[in-house]
XYZ file of C-alpha atoms in Angstrom:
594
model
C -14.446 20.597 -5.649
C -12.882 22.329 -3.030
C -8.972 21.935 -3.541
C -6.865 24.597 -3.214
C -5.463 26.599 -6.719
C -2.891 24.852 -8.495
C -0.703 26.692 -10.499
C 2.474 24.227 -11.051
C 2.782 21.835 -14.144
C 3.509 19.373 -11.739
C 1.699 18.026 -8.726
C 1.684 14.535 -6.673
C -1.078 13.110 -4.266
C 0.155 10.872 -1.605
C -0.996 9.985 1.901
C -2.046 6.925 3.859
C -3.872 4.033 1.805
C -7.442 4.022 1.200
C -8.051 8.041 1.985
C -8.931 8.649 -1.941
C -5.280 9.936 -3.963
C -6.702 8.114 -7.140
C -10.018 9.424 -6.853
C -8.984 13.356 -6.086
C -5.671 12.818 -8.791
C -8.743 11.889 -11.436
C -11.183 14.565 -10.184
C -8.751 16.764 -10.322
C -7.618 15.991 -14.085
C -11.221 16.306 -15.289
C -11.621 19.487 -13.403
C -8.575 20.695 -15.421
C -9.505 19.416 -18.426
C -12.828 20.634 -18.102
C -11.397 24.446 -18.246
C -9.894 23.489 -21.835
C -6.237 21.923 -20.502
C -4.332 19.100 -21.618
C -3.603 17.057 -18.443
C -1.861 13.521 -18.061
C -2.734 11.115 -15.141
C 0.235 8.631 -14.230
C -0.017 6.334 -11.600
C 3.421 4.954 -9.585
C 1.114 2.689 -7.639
C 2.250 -1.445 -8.783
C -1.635 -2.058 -6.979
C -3.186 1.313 -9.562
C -7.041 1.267 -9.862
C -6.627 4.156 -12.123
C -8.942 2.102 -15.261
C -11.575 1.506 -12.598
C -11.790 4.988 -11.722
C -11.814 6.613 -14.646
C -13.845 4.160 -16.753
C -11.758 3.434 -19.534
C -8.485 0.925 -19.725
C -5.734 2.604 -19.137
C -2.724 1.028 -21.191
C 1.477 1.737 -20.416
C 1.139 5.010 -22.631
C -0.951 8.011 -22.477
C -4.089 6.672 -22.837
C -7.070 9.078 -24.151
C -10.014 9.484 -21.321
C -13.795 8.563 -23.035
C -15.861 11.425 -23.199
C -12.943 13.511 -21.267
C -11.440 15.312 -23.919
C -7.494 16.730 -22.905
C -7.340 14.320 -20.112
C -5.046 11.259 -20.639
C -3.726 8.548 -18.132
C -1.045 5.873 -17.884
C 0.086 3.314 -15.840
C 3.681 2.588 -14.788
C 3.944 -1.459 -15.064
C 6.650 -2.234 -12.464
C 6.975 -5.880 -13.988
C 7.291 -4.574 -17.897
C 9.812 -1.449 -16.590
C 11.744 -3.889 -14.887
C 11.904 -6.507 -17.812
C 12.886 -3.213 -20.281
C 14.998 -2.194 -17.953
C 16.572 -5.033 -17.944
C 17.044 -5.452 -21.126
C 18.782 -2.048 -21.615
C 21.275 -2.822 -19.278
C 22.184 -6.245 -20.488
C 21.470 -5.288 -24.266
C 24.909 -3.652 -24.650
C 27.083 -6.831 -23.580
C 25.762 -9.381 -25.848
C 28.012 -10.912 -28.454
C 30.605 -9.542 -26.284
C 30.581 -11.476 -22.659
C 30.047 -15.479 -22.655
C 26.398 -16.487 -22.687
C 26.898 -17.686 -19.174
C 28.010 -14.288 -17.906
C 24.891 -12.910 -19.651
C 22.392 -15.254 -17.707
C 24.206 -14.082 -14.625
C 23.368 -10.647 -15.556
C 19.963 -11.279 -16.006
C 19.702 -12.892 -13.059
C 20.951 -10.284 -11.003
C 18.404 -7.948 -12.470
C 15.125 -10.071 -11.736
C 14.546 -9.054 -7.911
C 12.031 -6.751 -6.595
C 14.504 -3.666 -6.078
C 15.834 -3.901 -10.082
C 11.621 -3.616 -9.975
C 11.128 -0.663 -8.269
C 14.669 0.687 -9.358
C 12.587 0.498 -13.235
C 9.465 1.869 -12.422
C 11.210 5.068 -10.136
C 13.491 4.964 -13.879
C 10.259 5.822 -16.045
C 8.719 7.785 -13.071
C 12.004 10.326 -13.423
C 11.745 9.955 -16.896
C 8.130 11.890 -16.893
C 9.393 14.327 -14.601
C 12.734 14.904 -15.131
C 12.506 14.953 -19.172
C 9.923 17.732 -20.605
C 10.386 16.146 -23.848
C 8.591 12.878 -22.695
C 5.403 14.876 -21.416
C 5.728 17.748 -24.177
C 2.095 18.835 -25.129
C 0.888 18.274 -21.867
C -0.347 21.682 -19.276
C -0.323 19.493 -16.122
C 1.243 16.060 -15.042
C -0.942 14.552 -11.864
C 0.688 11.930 -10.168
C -0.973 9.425 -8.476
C 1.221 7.684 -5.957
C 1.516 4.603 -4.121
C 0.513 4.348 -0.521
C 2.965 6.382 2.003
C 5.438 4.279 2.536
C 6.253 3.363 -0.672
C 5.921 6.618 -1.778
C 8.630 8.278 0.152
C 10.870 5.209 -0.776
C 10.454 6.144 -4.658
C 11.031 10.084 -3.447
C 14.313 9.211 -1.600
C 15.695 6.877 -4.151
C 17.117 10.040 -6.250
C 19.214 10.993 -3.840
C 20.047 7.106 -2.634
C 20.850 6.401 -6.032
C 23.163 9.300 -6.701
C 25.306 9.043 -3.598
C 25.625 4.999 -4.409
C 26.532 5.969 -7.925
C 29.153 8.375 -6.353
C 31.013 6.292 -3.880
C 30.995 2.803 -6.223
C 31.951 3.781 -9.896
C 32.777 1.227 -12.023
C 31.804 -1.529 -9.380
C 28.938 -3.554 -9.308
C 25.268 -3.597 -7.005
C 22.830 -6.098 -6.921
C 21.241 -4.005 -9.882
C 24.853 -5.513 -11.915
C 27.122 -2.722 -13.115
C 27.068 0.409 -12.008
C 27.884 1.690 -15.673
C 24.298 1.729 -16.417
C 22.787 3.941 -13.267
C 25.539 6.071 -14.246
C 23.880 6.872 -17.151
C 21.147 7.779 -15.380
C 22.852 10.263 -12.974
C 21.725 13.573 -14.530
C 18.266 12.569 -15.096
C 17.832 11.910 -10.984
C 19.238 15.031 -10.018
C 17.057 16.797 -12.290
C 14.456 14.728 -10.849
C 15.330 16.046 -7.443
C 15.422 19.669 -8.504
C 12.297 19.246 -9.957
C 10.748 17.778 -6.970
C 11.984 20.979 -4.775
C 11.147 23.306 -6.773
C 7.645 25.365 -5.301
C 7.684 26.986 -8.975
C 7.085 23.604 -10.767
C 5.570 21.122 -8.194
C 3.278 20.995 -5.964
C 2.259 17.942 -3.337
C -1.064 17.502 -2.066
C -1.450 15.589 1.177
C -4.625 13.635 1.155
C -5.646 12.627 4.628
C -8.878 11.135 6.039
C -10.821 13.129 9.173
C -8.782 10.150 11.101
C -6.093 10.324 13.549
C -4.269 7.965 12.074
C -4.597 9.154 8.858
C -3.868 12.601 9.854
C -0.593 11.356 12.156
C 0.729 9.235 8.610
C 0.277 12.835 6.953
C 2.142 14.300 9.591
C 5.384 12.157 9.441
C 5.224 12.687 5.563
C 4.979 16.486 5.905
C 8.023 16.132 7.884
C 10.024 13.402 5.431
C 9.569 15.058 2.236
C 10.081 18.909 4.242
C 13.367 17.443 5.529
C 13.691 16.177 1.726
C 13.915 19.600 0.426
C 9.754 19.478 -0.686
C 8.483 22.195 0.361
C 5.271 23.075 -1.606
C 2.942 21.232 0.389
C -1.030 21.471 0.095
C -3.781 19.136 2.378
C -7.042 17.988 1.654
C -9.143 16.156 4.443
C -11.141 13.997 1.964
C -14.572 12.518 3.751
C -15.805 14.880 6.334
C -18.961 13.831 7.982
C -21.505 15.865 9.929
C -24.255 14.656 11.554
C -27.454 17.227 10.893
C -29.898 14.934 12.426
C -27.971 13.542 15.513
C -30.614 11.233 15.885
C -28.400 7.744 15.097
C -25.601 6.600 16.471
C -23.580 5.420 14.359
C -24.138 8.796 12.564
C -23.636 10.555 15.644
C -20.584 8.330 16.522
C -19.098 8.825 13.105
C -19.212 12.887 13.029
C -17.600 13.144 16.802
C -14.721 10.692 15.965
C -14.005 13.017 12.656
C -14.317 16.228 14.888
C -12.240 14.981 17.583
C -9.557 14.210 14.978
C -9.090 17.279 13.206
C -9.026 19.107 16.798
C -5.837 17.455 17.921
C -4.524 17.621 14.308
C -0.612 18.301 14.724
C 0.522 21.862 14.404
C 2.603 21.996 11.296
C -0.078 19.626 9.330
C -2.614 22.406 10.531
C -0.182 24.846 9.318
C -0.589 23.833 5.446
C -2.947 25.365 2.666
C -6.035 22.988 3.485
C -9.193 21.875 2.152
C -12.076 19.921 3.303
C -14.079 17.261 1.110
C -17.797 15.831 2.501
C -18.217 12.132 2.899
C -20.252 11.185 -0.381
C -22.444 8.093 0.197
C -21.659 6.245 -3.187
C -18.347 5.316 -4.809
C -16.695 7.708 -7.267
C -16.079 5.400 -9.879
C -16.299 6.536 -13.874
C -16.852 9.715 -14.742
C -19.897 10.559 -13.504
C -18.880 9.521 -9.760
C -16.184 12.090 -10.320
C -18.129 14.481 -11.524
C -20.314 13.985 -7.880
C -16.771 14.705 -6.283
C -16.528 18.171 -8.361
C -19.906 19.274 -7.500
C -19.919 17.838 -3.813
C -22.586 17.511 -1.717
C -23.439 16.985 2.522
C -25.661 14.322 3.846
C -28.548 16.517 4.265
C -29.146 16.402 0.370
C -29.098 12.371 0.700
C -32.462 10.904 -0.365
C -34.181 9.157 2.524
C -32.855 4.589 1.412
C -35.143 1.956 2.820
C -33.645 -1.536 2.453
C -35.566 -4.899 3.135
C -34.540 -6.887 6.038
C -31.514 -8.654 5.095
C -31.163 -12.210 6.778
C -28.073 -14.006 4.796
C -25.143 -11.407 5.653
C -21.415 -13.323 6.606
C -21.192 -14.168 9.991
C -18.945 -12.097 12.503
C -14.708 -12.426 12.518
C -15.887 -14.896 15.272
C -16.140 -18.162 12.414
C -12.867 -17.321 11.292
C -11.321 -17.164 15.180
C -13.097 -20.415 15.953
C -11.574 -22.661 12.659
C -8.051 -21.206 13.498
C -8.081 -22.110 17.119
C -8.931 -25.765 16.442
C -4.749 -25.634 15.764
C -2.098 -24.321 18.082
C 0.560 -22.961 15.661
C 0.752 -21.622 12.084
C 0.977 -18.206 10.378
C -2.114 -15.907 9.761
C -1.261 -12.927 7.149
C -3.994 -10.348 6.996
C -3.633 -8.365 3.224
C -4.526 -6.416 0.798
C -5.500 -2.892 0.177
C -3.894 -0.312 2.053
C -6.588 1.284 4.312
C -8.762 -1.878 4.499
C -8.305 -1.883 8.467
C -5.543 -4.906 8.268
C -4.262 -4.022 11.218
C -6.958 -3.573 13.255
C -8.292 -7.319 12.046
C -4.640 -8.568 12.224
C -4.489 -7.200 15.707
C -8.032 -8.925 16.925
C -7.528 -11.728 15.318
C -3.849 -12.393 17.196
C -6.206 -10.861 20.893
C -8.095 -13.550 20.266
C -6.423 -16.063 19.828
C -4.306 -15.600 22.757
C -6.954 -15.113 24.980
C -7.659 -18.816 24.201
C -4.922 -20.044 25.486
C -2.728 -19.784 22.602
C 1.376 -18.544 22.147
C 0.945 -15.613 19.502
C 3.601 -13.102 17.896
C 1.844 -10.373 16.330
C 3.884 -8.701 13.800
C 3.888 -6.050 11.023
C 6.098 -5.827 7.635
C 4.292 -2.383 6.885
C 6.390 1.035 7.699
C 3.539 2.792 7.741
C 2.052 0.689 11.158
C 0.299 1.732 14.337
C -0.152 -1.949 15.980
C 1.301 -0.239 19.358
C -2.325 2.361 19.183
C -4.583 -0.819 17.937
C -3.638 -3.083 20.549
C -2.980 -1.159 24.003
C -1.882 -3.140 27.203
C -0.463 -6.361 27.471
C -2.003 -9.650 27.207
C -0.678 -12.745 28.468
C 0.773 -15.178 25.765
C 0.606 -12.083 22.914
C 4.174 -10.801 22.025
C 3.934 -7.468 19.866
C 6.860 -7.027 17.169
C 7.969 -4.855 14.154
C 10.217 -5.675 11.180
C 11.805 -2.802 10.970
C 13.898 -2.136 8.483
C 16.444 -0.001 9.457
C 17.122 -2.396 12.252
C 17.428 -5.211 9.858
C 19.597 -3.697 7.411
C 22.373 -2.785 9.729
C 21.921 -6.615 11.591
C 22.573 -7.407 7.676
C 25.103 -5.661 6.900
C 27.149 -6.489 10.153
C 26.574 -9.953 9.303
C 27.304 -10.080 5.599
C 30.948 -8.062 6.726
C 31.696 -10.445 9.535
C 30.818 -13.502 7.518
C 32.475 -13.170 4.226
C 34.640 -9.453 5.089
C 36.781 -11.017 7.359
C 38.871 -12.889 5.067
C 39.027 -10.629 2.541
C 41.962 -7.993 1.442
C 41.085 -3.959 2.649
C 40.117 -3.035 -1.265
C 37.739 -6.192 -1.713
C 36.151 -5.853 1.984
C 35.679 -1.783 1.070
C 34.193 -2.798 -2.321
C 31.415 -5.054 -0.807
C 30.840 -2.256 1.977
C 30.117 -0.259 -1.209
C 27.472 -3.083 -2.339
C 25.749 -3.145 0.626
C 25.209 0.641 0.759
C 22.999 -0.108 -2.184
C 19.312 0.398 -1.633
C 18.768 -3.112 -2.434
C 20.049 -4.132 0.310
C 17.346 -3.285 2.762
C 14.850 -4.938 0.265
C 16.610 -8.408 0.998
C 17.439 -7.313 4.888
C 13.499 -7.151 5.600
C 12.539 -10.244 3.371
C 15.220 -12.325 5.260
C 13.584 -11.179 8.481
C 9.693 -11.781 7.337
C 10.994 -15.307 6.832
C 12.891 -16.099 10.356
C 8.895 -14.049 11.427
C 7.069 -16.670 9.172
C 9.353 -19.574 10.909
C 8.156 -18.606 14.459
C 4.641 -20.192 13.407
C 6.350 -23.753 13.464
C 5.951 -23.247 17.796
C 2.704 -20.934 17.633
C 0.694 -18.795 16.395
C 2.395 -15.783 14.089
C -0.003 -12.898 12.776
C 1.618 -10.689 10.674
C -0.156 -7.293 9.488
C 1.431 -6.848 5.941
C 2.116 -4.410 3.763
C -0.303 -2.734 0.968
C -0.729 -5.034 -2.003
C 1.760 -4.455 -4.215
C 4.508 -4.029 -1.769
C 3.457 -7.264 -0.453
C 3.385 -9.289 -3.975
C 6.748 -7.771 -5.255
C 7.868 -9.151 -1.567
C 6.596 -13.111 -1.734
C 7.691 -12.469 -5.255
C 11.030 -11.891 -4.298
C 11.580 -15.249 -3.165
C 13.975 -16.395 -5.637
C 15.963 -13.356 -6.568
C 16.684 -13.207 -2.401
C 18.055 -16.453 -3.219
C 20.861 -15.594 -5.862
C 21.565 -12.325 -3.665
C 21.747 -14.030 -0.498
C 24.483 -16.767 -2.310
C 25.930 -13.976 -3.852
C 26.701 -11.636 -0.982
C 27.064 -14.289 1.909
C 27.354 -17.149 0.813
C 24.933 -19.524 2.301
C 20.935 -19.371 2.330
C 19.158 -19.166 5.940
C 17.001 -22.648 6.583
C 14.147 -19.852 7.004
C 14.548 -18.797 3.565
C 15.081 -22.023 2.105
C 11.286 -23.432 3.736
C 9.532 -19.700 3.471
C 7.575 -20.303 0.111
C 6.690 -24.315 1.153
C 5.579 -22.985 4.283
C 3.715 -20.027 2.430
C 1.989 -22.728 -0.056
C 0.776 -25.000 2.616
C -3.105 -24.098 3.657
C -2.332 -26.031 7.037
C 0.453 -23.724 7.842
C -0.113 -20.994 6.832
C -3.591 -18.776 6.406
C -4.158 -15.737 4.205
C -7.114 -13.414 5.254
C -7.747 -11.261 2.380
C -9.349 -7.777 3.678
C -10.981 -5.382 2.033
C -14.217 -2.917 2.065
C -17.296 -3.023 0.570
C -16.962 -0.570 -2.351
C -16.005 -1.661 -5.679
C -12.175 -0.532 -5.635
C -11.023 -2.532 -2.561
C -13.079 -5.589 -3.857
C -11.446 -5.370 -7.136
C -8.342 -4.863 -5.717
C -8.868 -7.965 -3.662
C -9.804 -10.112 -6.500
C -6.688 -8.956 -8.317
C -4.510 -9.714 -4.949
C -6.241 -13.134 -4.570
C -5.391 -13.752 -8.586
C -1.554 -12.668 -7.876
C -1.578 -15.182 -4.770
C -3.061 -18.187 -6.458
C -0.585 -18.230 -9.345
C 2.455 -17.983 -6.585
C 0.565 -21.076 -5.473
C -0.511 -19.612 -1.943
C -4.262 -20.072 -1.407
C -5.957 -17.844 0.653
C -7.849 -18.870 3.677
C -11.010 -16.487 3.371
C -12.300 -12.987 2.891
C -12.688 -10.540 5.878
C -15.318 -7.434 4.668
C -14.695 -4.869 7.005
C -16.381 -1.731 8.551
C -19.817 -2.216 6.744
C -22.262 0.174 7.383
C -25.120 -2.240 6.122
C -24.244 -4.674 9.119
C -24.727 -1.488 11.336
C -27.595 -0.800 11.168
C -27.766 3.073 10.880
C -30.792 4.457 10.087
C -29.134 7.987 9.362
C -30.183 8.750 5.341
C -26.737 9.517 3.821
C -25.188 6.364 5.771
C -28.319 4.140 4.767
C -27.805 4.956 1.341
C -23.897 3.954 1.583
C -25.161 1.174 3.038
C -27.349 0.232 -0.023
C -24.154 0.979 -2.178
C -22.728 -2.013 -0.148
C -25.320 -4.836 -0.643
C -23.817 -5.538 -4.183
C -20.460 -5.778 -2.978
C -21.189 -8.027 -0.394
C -23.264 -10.134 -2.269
C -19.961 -10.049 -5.001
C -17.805 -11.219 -2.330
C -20.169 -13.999 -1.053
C -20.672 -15.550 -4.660
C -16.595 -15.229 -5.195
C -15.481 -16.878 -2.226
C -18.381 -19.470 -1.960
C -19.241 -17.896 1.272
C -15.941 -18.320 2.614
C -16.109 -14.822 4.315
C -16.942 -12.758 6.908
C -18.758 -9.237 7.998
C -17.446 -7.007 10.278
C -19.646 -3.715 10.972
C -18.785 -0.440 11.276
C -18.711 0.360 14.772
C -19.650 3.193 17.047
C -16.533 3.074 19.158
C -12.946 2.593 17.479
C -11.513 -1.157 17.880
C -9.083 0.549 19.809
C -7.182 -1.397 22.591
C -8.268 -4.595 23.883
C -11.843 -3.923 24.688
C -12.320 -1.896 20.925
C -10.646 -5.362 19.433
C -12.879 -8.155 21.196
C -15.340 -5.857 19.306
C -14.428 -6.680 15.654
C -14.841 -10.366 17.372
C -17.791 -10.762 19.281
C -20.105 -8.873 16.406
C -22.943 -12.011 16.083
C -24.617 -12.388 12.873
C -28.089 -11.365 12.489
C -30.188 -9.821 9.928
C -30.150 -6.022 9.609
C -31.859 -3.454 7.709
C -31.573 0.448 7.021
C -34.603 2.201 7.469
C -36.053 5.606 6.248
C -34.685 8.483 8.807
């Protein structure tokens, strides 16, 4: 595999979802342990595939690799560090506080930030603490998608400075005594981070330009976070040697015209380049294929019978939602599936039937102003963004309950609200007053990666408590979000995903998550299938044979409740790229031999 050298015990891939961290962390680990080292794999991501790539269950503790021997992996479980966590923080004041004063406790610490608060706890725990990794030559770790991941890289410093400024009080986490305990531990955590001797990050970026403009703006986060030791990998290149197909053709110019106009300090970095590998690298021998690489001109020639029963087009979907002229359309789950890009064409089409539509985006990491270029009549673009909401927040929580009270009380809920938390409940309360909009049209909202989004609608109730505790009184939007969430006629949940076995997965697991919050989703979007291009280039033909299975998987899961969008020569860039994802009719297709 063509990475560059790593010498450090320590070393992180992040990057834009869906450009292959958890298959390059794994590859690398059995590379490693292949030359007779001892290497653990720990993922940070709450959506982590890392069982399904590396073929064997991985448990909450090192967990020995099948037939890998010295390579070891573990999951951190946000939900069972948070419930731990918990539990260490209450633990202390039982038998000595009233058993009222205890529930209140554990109440405070059942949102999503005590959540991530945890699982960043046992992340700084592996890194900060040699003792908890002794034994081991290398720690990989596999991160969440981008924007979670520099939220998890900031909250050391976050944490420290809130620590700092509030002793003794109390956050939305309860008291502050117990993050005080954890002070030295997250500044060792930053040291570590910094430190080119010890750590090393590896940007993992797609021959895209978004991908490579998300790399970009973390290259320039974590530099201005004192992380320094930056490596990138451009995972996926494809070049066309026969440049007789289009999509081929289409496909190798849109990757070459990317990395030309890749920015200057990305371009700057140690890099390496990865070739697009037709089949999935799933279990050890698909990362094995990763190690040994390989370039599309040493893909066997695939012939595939004519296929006649493929999901129709986006179109179905467009036509069932139009029959209504209001409600909320959420397009989710993995990040990298192309939810924008569907959330985007679904809300272009819409209003070109005559319909009112906000399109809008709870997902940092965004680009709906490069999907959808131009304005349309009826089609209102917005973000959530969250620094935006946080101070609209805070200015609100000061003037509502601040102005009555005495200087050291109003100074001691400033102090609260400088908590990290704090943003976590500023963007929830504004993805409800975006949910309420749908009660007077149409609302599309592009959400987050998976298991942002989850620990988000999971949030619903701990926003609650928070919201009475800190202001006082509970928005109406709040109070009718999850009724308005759990109603099928109000609101519609597009589940999208590719046709490869991790996104599937993932979107079965997603769909699970949903269905016991009591939100039922409104169908399945497959998206960017090569089979439904009908490419007759040999290494594309044979990922399209790679997708029949998954296709057919979805089909028999959702009872056909589904549809196919190809992959498509020209980017569904702008309005005339979106009416593309649309207008694709169904009709049989087959992948010849080149």
């Amino acid at each position: 595999m063509n990475l560059p050298t790593i010498d450090t015990r320590y070393l992180f891939f992040t990057g834009k979802g869906g450009v292959g961290k958890t298959s390059l962390s794994c590859a690398t680990g059995l590379s490693l342990s292949q030359r007779g080292k001892k290497v653990l794999i720990v993922s940070t991501d709450p959506a982590s595939n890392l069982s399904e790539v590396l073929g064997t269950p991985v448990g909450h503790t090192p967990t020995p690799i099948a037939e890998a021997p010295g390579l070891f992996a573990l999951d951190l479980d946000p939900r069972a560090a948070a419930a731990a966590y918990r539990e260490r923080m209450v633990a202390p004041y039982r038998g000595i506080l009233p058993e009222a004063a205890i529930q209140s406790m554990e109440e405070q610490f059942s949102g999503a930030c005590t959540v991530e608060i945890a699982a960043f706890d046992e992340f700084a725990r592996l890194l900060a603490d040699s003792a908890a990794t002794a034994g081991f030559d290398h720690i990989i770790f596999d991160t969440a998608p981008t924007g979670h991941t520099l939220r998890l890289l900031t909250l050391p410093s976050a944490w420290d400075e809130f620590i700092a400024s509030a002793p003794g009080g109390a956050s939305c986490l309860g008291p502050l005594a117990g993050l005080q305990q954890q002070r030295e531990r997250y500044a060792a955590t930053v040291a570590r981070l910094g430190n080119p001797a010890e750590t090393t990050l590896v940007l993992v970026s797609r021959p895209e330009r978004a991908a490579l403009r998300e790399a970009e703006r973390t290259r320039v986060e974590l530099t201005e976070l004192g992380i320094r030791n930056l490596r990138l990998v451009i995972n996926g290149l494809f070049a066309d040697e026969t440049g007789d197909d289009a999509i081929a053709h289409a496909m190798a110019e849109r990757h070459a015209a990317a990395l030309a106009t890749i920015p200057p300090g990305l371009a700057a970095l140690p890099q390496s380049t990865l070739p697009f590998l037709p089949r999935g690298t799933t279990g050890l021998a698909g990362l094995q294929q990763l190690l040994d690489g390989t370039s599309p001109n040493t893909c066997r020639p695939v012939t595939l019978p004519e296929v006649t029963d493929l999901p129709p087009g986006l179109s179905a979907f467009i036509d069932e939602l139009a029959r209504q002229d209001h409600g909320v359309v959420l397009t989710m789950g993995k990040g990298g599936v192309g939810k924008t890009s569907v959330a985007a064409a679904i809300a272009l089409a819409l209003a070109e039937r005559g319909k009112k539509v906000t399109l809008s985006t709870t997902d940092p990491a965004a680009h709906l102003a490069d999907a959808l270029a131009g304005e349309t009549a009826g089609l209102t673009v917005t973000r959530i963004d969250p620094a935006a909401e946080l101070a609209r927040y805070t200015a609100e929580v000061l003037e509502q309950k601040g102005k009555d009270l005495t200087p050291e009380a109003r100074a001691m809920l400033e102090e609260d609200l400088h908590s990290p938390c704090t943003e976590e409940i500023a963007v929830f309360r504004a993805f409800a007053h975006t949910v309420a909009g749908g009660t007077s049209g149409f609302v599309v909202l592009d959400t987050a990666p998976t298991g942002h989004t989850i620990l988000l609608l999971d949030a619903t109730e701990a926003y609650h408590r928070e919201v009475l505790r800190t202001q006082g009184d509970l928005p109406e939007a709040v109070r009718e979000l999850l009724p308005r969430l759990r109603d099928p006629d109000f609101t519609h949940v597009c589940i999208v995903t590719l046709p490869e076995s991790t996104p599937v997965s993932e979107a079965e697991a997603l769909e699970a998550d949903l269905e016991r919050a009591g939100i039922h989703p409104f169908g399945w979007v497959i998206n960017q299938s090569l089979l439904a291009s009908s490419t007759r280039h040999p290494c594309l033909a044979e990922r399209a044979a790679y997708e029949l299975p998954f296709i057919r998987r979805v089909q028999q899961h959702t009872r056909g409740r589904c549809v196919l969008i190809p992959w498509l020569a020209r980017e569904p860039v702008g309005r005339d790229g979106l009416r593309r994802l649309v207008e694709t009719e169904e009709k049989s297709h087959c992948c010849a031999t080149a």
